[in-house]
């Protein structure tokens, strides 16, 4: 069992027994560790204690983030910075498929793909010569399903497996947000103009911040388009890099996520923890 597996199992256990609020010893026993080992696990993985990490997962903390979201996002738009983290649209550049690529579904493109590791479990990575074109949380058993998804988008491209390169790309992706010296990463996406507008809007949510579907819709077109924006968010082909996990419900609940609700909560907690450590 990896560090992430134990973290996710602990979060699932706490969510299932929320009303009873199990103590640290009970949670540690559930994941097969002593309380001191669980403490070290959270410190190693997230940089903070279990208590601090769990505070970042509360609805109260999420509502506080939402209360501050307008000023945080305004500052990010104005300065291009997000305090100790990096604003996502400054380290991720979007390359949209050309009209010819869009119509031909990638005819003539060579796409490499493979699996790698991340702080949140195994990932499937695919890339063209212009950037990452797919990133999803998937184990070895899911590779064929991910390849089918890749072919639905880039149906006429040539696919080539390269797990070594995929692992290197994954390592860069998940270290870049907190590395001020990391160069920009490029994503190569095929989508409608509306989808591209939504995905670019997601990039403007700073690390450690969140927004709601309604607020995201206001930034793209109109609050009345929240449902259409939600569909575009759900069709995001590049998780984490295009941070759809930072969109939550107006109530402060994290809501659903293609990679699993528990993983979304772990991602939000991990980002909040990393930001907290850098602020200290």
Short mmCIF file of C-alpha atoms in Angstrom, two decimals:
data_model
loop_
_atom_site.label_atom_id
_atom_site.label_comp_id
_atom_site.label_asym_id
_atom_site.label_seq_id
_atom_site.Cartn_x
_atom_site.Cartn_y
_atom_site.Cartn_z
CA UNK A 1 0.00 0.00 0.00
CA UNK A 2 1.44 3.37 -1.04
CA UNK A 3 1.42 6.57 1.01
CA UNK A 4 -1.42 7.88 -1.12
CA UNK A 5 -3.45 4.68 -0.74
CA UNK A 6 -3.29 5.04 3.05
CA UNK A 7 -4.12 8.76 2.92
CA UNK A 8 -7.15 8.15 0.70
CA UNK A 9 -8.29 5.23 2.87
CA UNK A 10 -8.06 7.45 5.94
CA UNK A 11 -10.10 10.20 4.27
CA UNK A 12 -12.75 7.71 3.14
CA UNK A 13 -12.98 6.30 6.66
CA UNK A 14 -13.36 9.75 8.20
CA UNK A 15 -16.01 10.72 5.64
CA UNK A 16 -17.97 7.50 6.33
CA UNK A 17 -17.92 8.12 10.08
CA UNK A 18 -18.18 11.91 10.02
CA UNK A 19 -20.95 12.10 12.62
CA UNK A 20 -18.90 10.10 15.14
CA UNK A 21 -15.59 11.87 14.42
CA UNK A 22 -13.09 9.02 14.98
CA UNK A 23 -9.87 9.95 16.77
CA UNK A 24 -6.40 9.65 15.26
CA UNK A 25 -5.72 6.26 16.88
CA UNK A 26 -8.84 4.74 15.31
CA UNK A 27 -8.02 6.13 11.88
CA UNK A 28 -4.44 4.89 12.18
CA UNK A 29 -5.65 1.40 13.09
CA UNK A 30 -7.96 1.42 10.07
CA UNK A 31 -5.01 1.97 7.69
CA UNK A 32 -2.74 -0.44 9.56
CA UNK A 33 -0.45 2.09 11.23
CA UNK A 34 0.31 3.35 14.72
CA UNK A 35 -0.72 6.97 15.48
CA UNK A 36 2.92 8.08 15.33
CA UNK A 37 3.41 6.41 11.95
CA UNK A 38 0.23 8.04 10.62
CA UNK A 39 1.52 11.41 11.83
CA UNK A 40 4.78 10.85 9.95
CA UNK A 41 2.88 9.70 6.87
CA UNK A 42 0.91 12.95 6.62
CA UNK A 43 4.03 15.01 7.32
CA UNK A 44 5.91 13.20 4.56
CA UNK A 45 3.13 13.31 1.98
CA UNK A 46 1.51 16.69 2.66
CA UNK A 47 4.04 18.51 4.83
CA UNK A 48 1.58 19.02 7.70
CA UNK A 49 0.10 17.07 10.62
CA UNK A 50 -3.07 14.97 10.16
CA UNK A 51 -5.01 17.49 12.25
CA UNK A 52 -3.95 20.42 10.08
CA UNK A 53 -4.64 18.48 6.87
CA UNK A 54 -8.14 17.56 8.01
CA UNK A 55 -8.86 21.20 8.85
CA UNK A 56 -8.24 21.99 5.19
CA UNK A 57 -10.96 19.49 4.23
CA UNK A 58 -13.74 21.01 6.34
CA UNK A 59 -16.71 22.78 4.79
CA UNK A 60 -15.88 25.75 7.02
CA UNK A 61 -12.44 26.07 5.43
CA UNK A 62 -13.94 25.71 1.93
CA UNK A 63 -16.49 28.45 2.66
CA UNK A 64 -13.71 30.70 3.90
CA UNK A 65 -11.86 30.12 0.64
CA UNK A 66 -15.01 30.93 -1.32
CA UNK A 67 -15.52 34.12 0.71
CA UNK A 68 -12.00 35.16 -0.23
CA UNK A 69 -12.19 33.83 -3.78
CA UNK A 70 -13.27 37.03 -5.50
CA UNK A 71 -10.43 39.11 -4.07
CA UNK A 72 -7.89 36.31 -4.55
CA UNK A 73 -8.86 35.80 -8.18
CA UNK A 74 -8.93 39.55 -8.84
CA UNK A 75 -5.43 39.86 -7.42
CA UNK A 76 -4.28 36.90 -9.50
CA UNK A 77 -5.71 38.40 -12.67
CA UNK A 78 -4.11 41.76 -11.89
CA UNK A 79 -0.64 40.67 -10.81
CA UNK A 80 -0.24 37.28 -12.44
CA UNK A 81 0.84 35.82 -9.10
CA UNK A 82 -0.77 33.74 -6.41
CA UNK A 83 1.39 34.51 -3.40
CA UNK A 84 3.69 31.65 -2.53
CA UNK A 85 2.26 29.40 -5.21
CA UNK A 86 2.29 30.05 -8.93
CA UNK A 87 -0.76 31.11 -10.85
CA UNK A 88 -1.70 28.15 -13.00
CA UNK A 89 -1.91 30.08 -16.25
CA UNK A 90 1.69 31.21 -15.78
CA UNK A 91 3.14 27.73 -15.74
CA UNK A 92 0.66 26.06 -18.10
CA UNK A 93 0.38 27.26 -21.69
CA UNK A 94 -2.57 26.14 -23.82
CA UNK A 95 -2.00 25.09 -27.42
CA UNK A 96 -5.34 24.56 -29.12
CA UNK A 97 -5.61 22.07 -31.96
CA UNK A 98 -5.46 23.80 -35.30
CA UNK A 99 -8.61 23.81 -37.45
CA UNK A 100 -7.00 21.14 -39.63
CA UNK A 101 -6.13 18.97 -36.61
CA UNK A 102 -9.64 19.43 -35.23
CA UNK A 103 -11.33 18.38 -38.50
CA UNK A 104 -8.98 15.46 -39.18
CA UNK A 105 -8.98 14.24 -35.54
CA UNK A 106 -5.20 14.27 -35.45
CA UNK A 107 -4.33 12.72 -38.80
CA UNK A 108 -0.53 12.72 -39.11
CA UNK A 109 0.06 13.33 -35.39
CA UNK A 110 2.26 11.01 -33.35
CA UNK A 111 1.07 10.66 -29.76
CA UNK A 112 3.19 9.07 -27.08
CA UNK A 113 1.50 7.60 -24.02
CA UNK A 114 2.25 5.64 -20.88
CA UNK A 115 1.77 5.49 -17.14
CA UNK A 116 3.64 7.23 -14.34
CA UNK A 117 3.38 8.00 -10.65
CA UNK A 118 1.90 11.02 -8.91
CA UNK A 119 1.18 12.08 -5.32
CA UNK A 120 -2.40 10.90 -5.97
CA UNK A 121 -1.76 7.49 -7.46
CA UNK A 122 -0.89 6.19 -10.94
CA UNK A 123 -1.53 8.47 -13.90
CA UNK A 124 -2.01 7.93 -17.61
CA UNK A 125 -0.13 10.54 -19.66
CA UNK A 126 -0.26 11.21 -23.39
CA UNK A 127 1.57 13.88 -25.36
CA UNK A 128 2.17 15.21 -28.85
CA UNK A 129 5.14 17.22 -30.08
CA UNK A 130 3.29 20.32 -28.89
CA UNK A 131 2.42 19.30 -25.33
CA UNK A 132 0.49 17.03 -22.97
CA UNK A 133 -2.81 16.04 -24.58
CA UNK A 134 -4.24 13.73 -21.91
CA UNK A 135 -3.69 13.22 -18.19
CA UNK A 136 -5.90 11.09 -16.00
CA UNK A 137 -5.71 9.04 -12.83
CA UNK A 138 -5.58 5.47 -14.01
CA UNK A 139 -3.85 2.28 -12.96
CA UNK A 140 -2.35 -0.33 -15.25
CA UNK A 141 -5.75 -2.04 -15.59
CA UNK A 142 -7.26 1.15 -17.02
CA UNK A 143 -4.71 1.78 -19.78
CA UNK A 144 -6.85 0.23 -22.53
CA UNK A 145 -9.84 2.35 -21.48
CA UNK A 146 -7.64 5.46 -21.53
CA UNK A 147 -6.34 4.57 -24.99
CA UNK A 148 -9.93 4.30 -26.20
CA UNK A 149 -10.62 7.75 -24.76
CA UNK A 150 -7.54 9.08 -26.53
CA UNK A 151 -8.74 7.62 -29.81
CA UNK A 152 -12.18 9.22 -29.38
CA UNK A 153 -10.46 12.61 -29.38
CA UNK A 154 -7.50 11.98 -31.68
CA UNK A 155 -8.91 9.09 -33.69
CA UNK A 156 -6.50 9.25 -36.63
CA UNK A 157 -3.25 9.85 -34.72
CA UNK A 158 -0.49 7.25 -34.40
CA UNK A 159 -0.17 6.04 -30.79
CA UNK A 160 3.21 4.96 -29.40
CA UNK A 161 3.76 3.63 -25.86
CA UNK A 162 6.70 5.02 -23.84
CA UNK A 163 6.34 4.46 -20.08
CA UNK A 164 9.79 5.87 -19.33
CA UNK A 165 8.98 9.22 -20.92
CA UNK A 166 5.52 9.18 -19.34
CA UNK A 167 7.07 8.75 -15.89
CA UNK A 168 9.44 11.67 -16.47
CA UNK A 169 6.61 13.92 -17.69
CA UNK A 170 4.45 12.98 -14.69
CA UNK A 171 7.27 13.81 -12.29
CA UNK A 172 7.66 17.25 -13.88
CA UNK A 173 3.92 17.94 -13.87
CA UNK A 174 3.42 17.33 -10.16
CA UNK A 175 6.52 19.16 -8.99
CA UNK A 176 6.11 22.26 -11.17
CA UNK A 177 3.38 24.18 -9.28
CA UNK A 178 5.65 24.80 -6.29
CA UNK A 179 8.96 25.12 -8.13
CA UNK A 180 9.63 28.78 -9.00
CA UNK A 181 12.41 27.73 -11.37
CA UNK A 182 10.31 25.28 -13.37
CA UNK A 183 9.69 26.26 -16.94
CA UNK A 184 6.17 26.47 -18.40
CA UNK A 185 4.36 23.28 -19.35
CA UNK A 186 2.29 23.14 -22.51
CA UNK A 187 -1.00 21.31 -23.04
CA UNK A 188 -2.23 20.48 -26.53
CA UNK A 189 -6.01 20.21 -26.46
CA UNK A 190 -8.77 19.55 -28.96
CA UNK A 191 -12.09 21.15 -28.03
CA UNK A 192 -14.79 23.59 -29.04
CA UNK A 193 -14.23 27.31 -28.59
CA UNK A 194 -16.52 27.22 -25.55
CA UNK A 195 -14.64 24.32 -23.97
CA UNK A 196 -11.33 26.09 -24.56
CA UNK A 197 -12.67 29.24 -22.90
CA UNK A 198 -13.71 27.25 -19.82
CA UNK A 199 -10.41 25.36 -19.62
CA UNK A 200 -8.47 28.62 -19.88
CA UNK A 201 -10.62 30.08 -17.11
CA UNK A 202 -9.75 27.11 -14.89
CA UNK A 203 -6.07 27.93 -15.32
CA UNK A 204 -6.64 31.28 -13.62
CA UNK A 205 -7.62 29.70 -10.30
CA UNK A 206 -4.47 29.95 -8.15
CA UNK A 207 -3.07 26.94 -6.35
CA UNK A 208 -4.77 26.67 -2.95
CA UNK A 209 -7.86 28.60 -4.09
CA UNK A 210 -11.29 27.33 -5.17
CA UNK A 211 -14.31 28.65 -7.02
CA UNK A 212 -17.86 27.54 -7.81
CA UNK A 213 -19.47 26.60 -11.11
CA UNK A 214 -21.56 29.77 -10.98
CA UNK A 215 -18.56 32.05 -10.46
CA UNK A 216 -16.62 30.26 -13.16
CA UNK A 217 -19.55 30.73 -15.52
CA UNK A 218 -19.64 34.46 -14.74
CA UNK A 219 -15.99 34.70 -15.73
CA UNK A 220 -16.56 32.86 -19.01
CA UNK A 221 -19.89 34.20 -20.20
CA UNK A 222 -22.87 34.35 -17.84
CA UNK A 223 -23.92 32.82 -14.53
CA UNK A 224 -26.92 31.39 -16.39
CA UNK A 225 -24.52 29.15 -18.30
CA UNK A 226 -23.39 27.28 -15.16
CA UNK A 227 -24.70 23.95 -16.45
CA UNK A 228 -22.89 24.27 -19.80
CA UNK A 229 -19.75 25.34 -17.96
CA UNK A 230 -20.09 22.32 -15.69
CA UNK A 231 -20.25 20.05 -18.74
CA UNK A 232 -17.08 21.65 -20.13
CA UNK A 233 -15.35 21.23 -16.78
CA UNK A 234 -16.36 17.57 -16.77
CA UNK A 235 -14.94 17.05 -20.26
CA UNK A 236 -11.50 18.39 -19.30
CA UNK A 237 -8.99 15.89 -20.77
CA UNK A 238 -6.02 16.97 -18.64
CA UNK A 239 -6.59 16.64 -14.90
CA UNK A 240 -4.49 18.61 -12.40
CA UNK A 241 -2.72 20.70 -15.07
CA UNK A 242 -6.10 22.13 -16.05
CA UNK A 243 -7.35 22.25 -12.44
CA UNK A 244 -11.01 21.27 -12.63
CA UNK A 245 -10.65 19.84 -9.09
CA UNK A 246 -10.64 23.44 -7.78
CA UNK A 247 -14.30 23.92 -8.71
CA UNK A 248 -16.56 23.04 -5.77
CA UNK A 249 -20.20 23.45 -4.79
CA UNK A 250 -21.45 26.78 -3.46
CA UNK A 251 -22.23 25.02 -0.15
CA UNK A 252 -18.51 24.33 0.39
CA UNK A 253 -18.87 20.60 -0.33
CA UNK A 254 -16.21 19.33 -2.73
CA UNK A 255 -18.69 17.69 -5.11
CA UNK A 256 -18.04 15.00 -7.69
CA UNK A 257 -14.87 14.40 -9.66
CA UNK A 258 -13.98 12.13 -12.55
CA UNK A 259 -11.02 10.74 -10.61
CA UNK A 260 -13.17 10.07 -7.55
CA UNK A 261 -14.49 12.33 -4.80
CA UNK A 262 -11.93 11.15 -2.24
CA UNK A 263 -9.10 11.89 -4.63
CA UNK A 264 -10.48 15.39 -5.22
CA UNK A 265 -10.54 16.01 -1.47
CA UNK A 266 -7.00 14.70 -1.14
CA UNK A 267 -5.83 16.98 -3.97
CA UNK A 268 -7.44 20.05 -2.42
CA UNK A 269 -6.00 19.19 0.99
CA UNK A 270 -2.54 18.55 -0.49
CA UNK A 271 -2.50 21.87 -2.33
CA UNK A 272 -3.74 23.76 0.73
CA UNK A 273 -1.09 22.06 2.86
CA UNK A 274 1.72 22.85 0.44
CA UNK A 275 0.61 26.46 0.25
CA UNK A 276 0.40 26.66 4.06
CA UNK A 277 3.95 25.32 4.41
CA UNK A 278 5.30 27.89 1.96
CA UNK A 279 3.52 30.72 3.77
CA UNK A 280 5.13 29.88 7.10
#
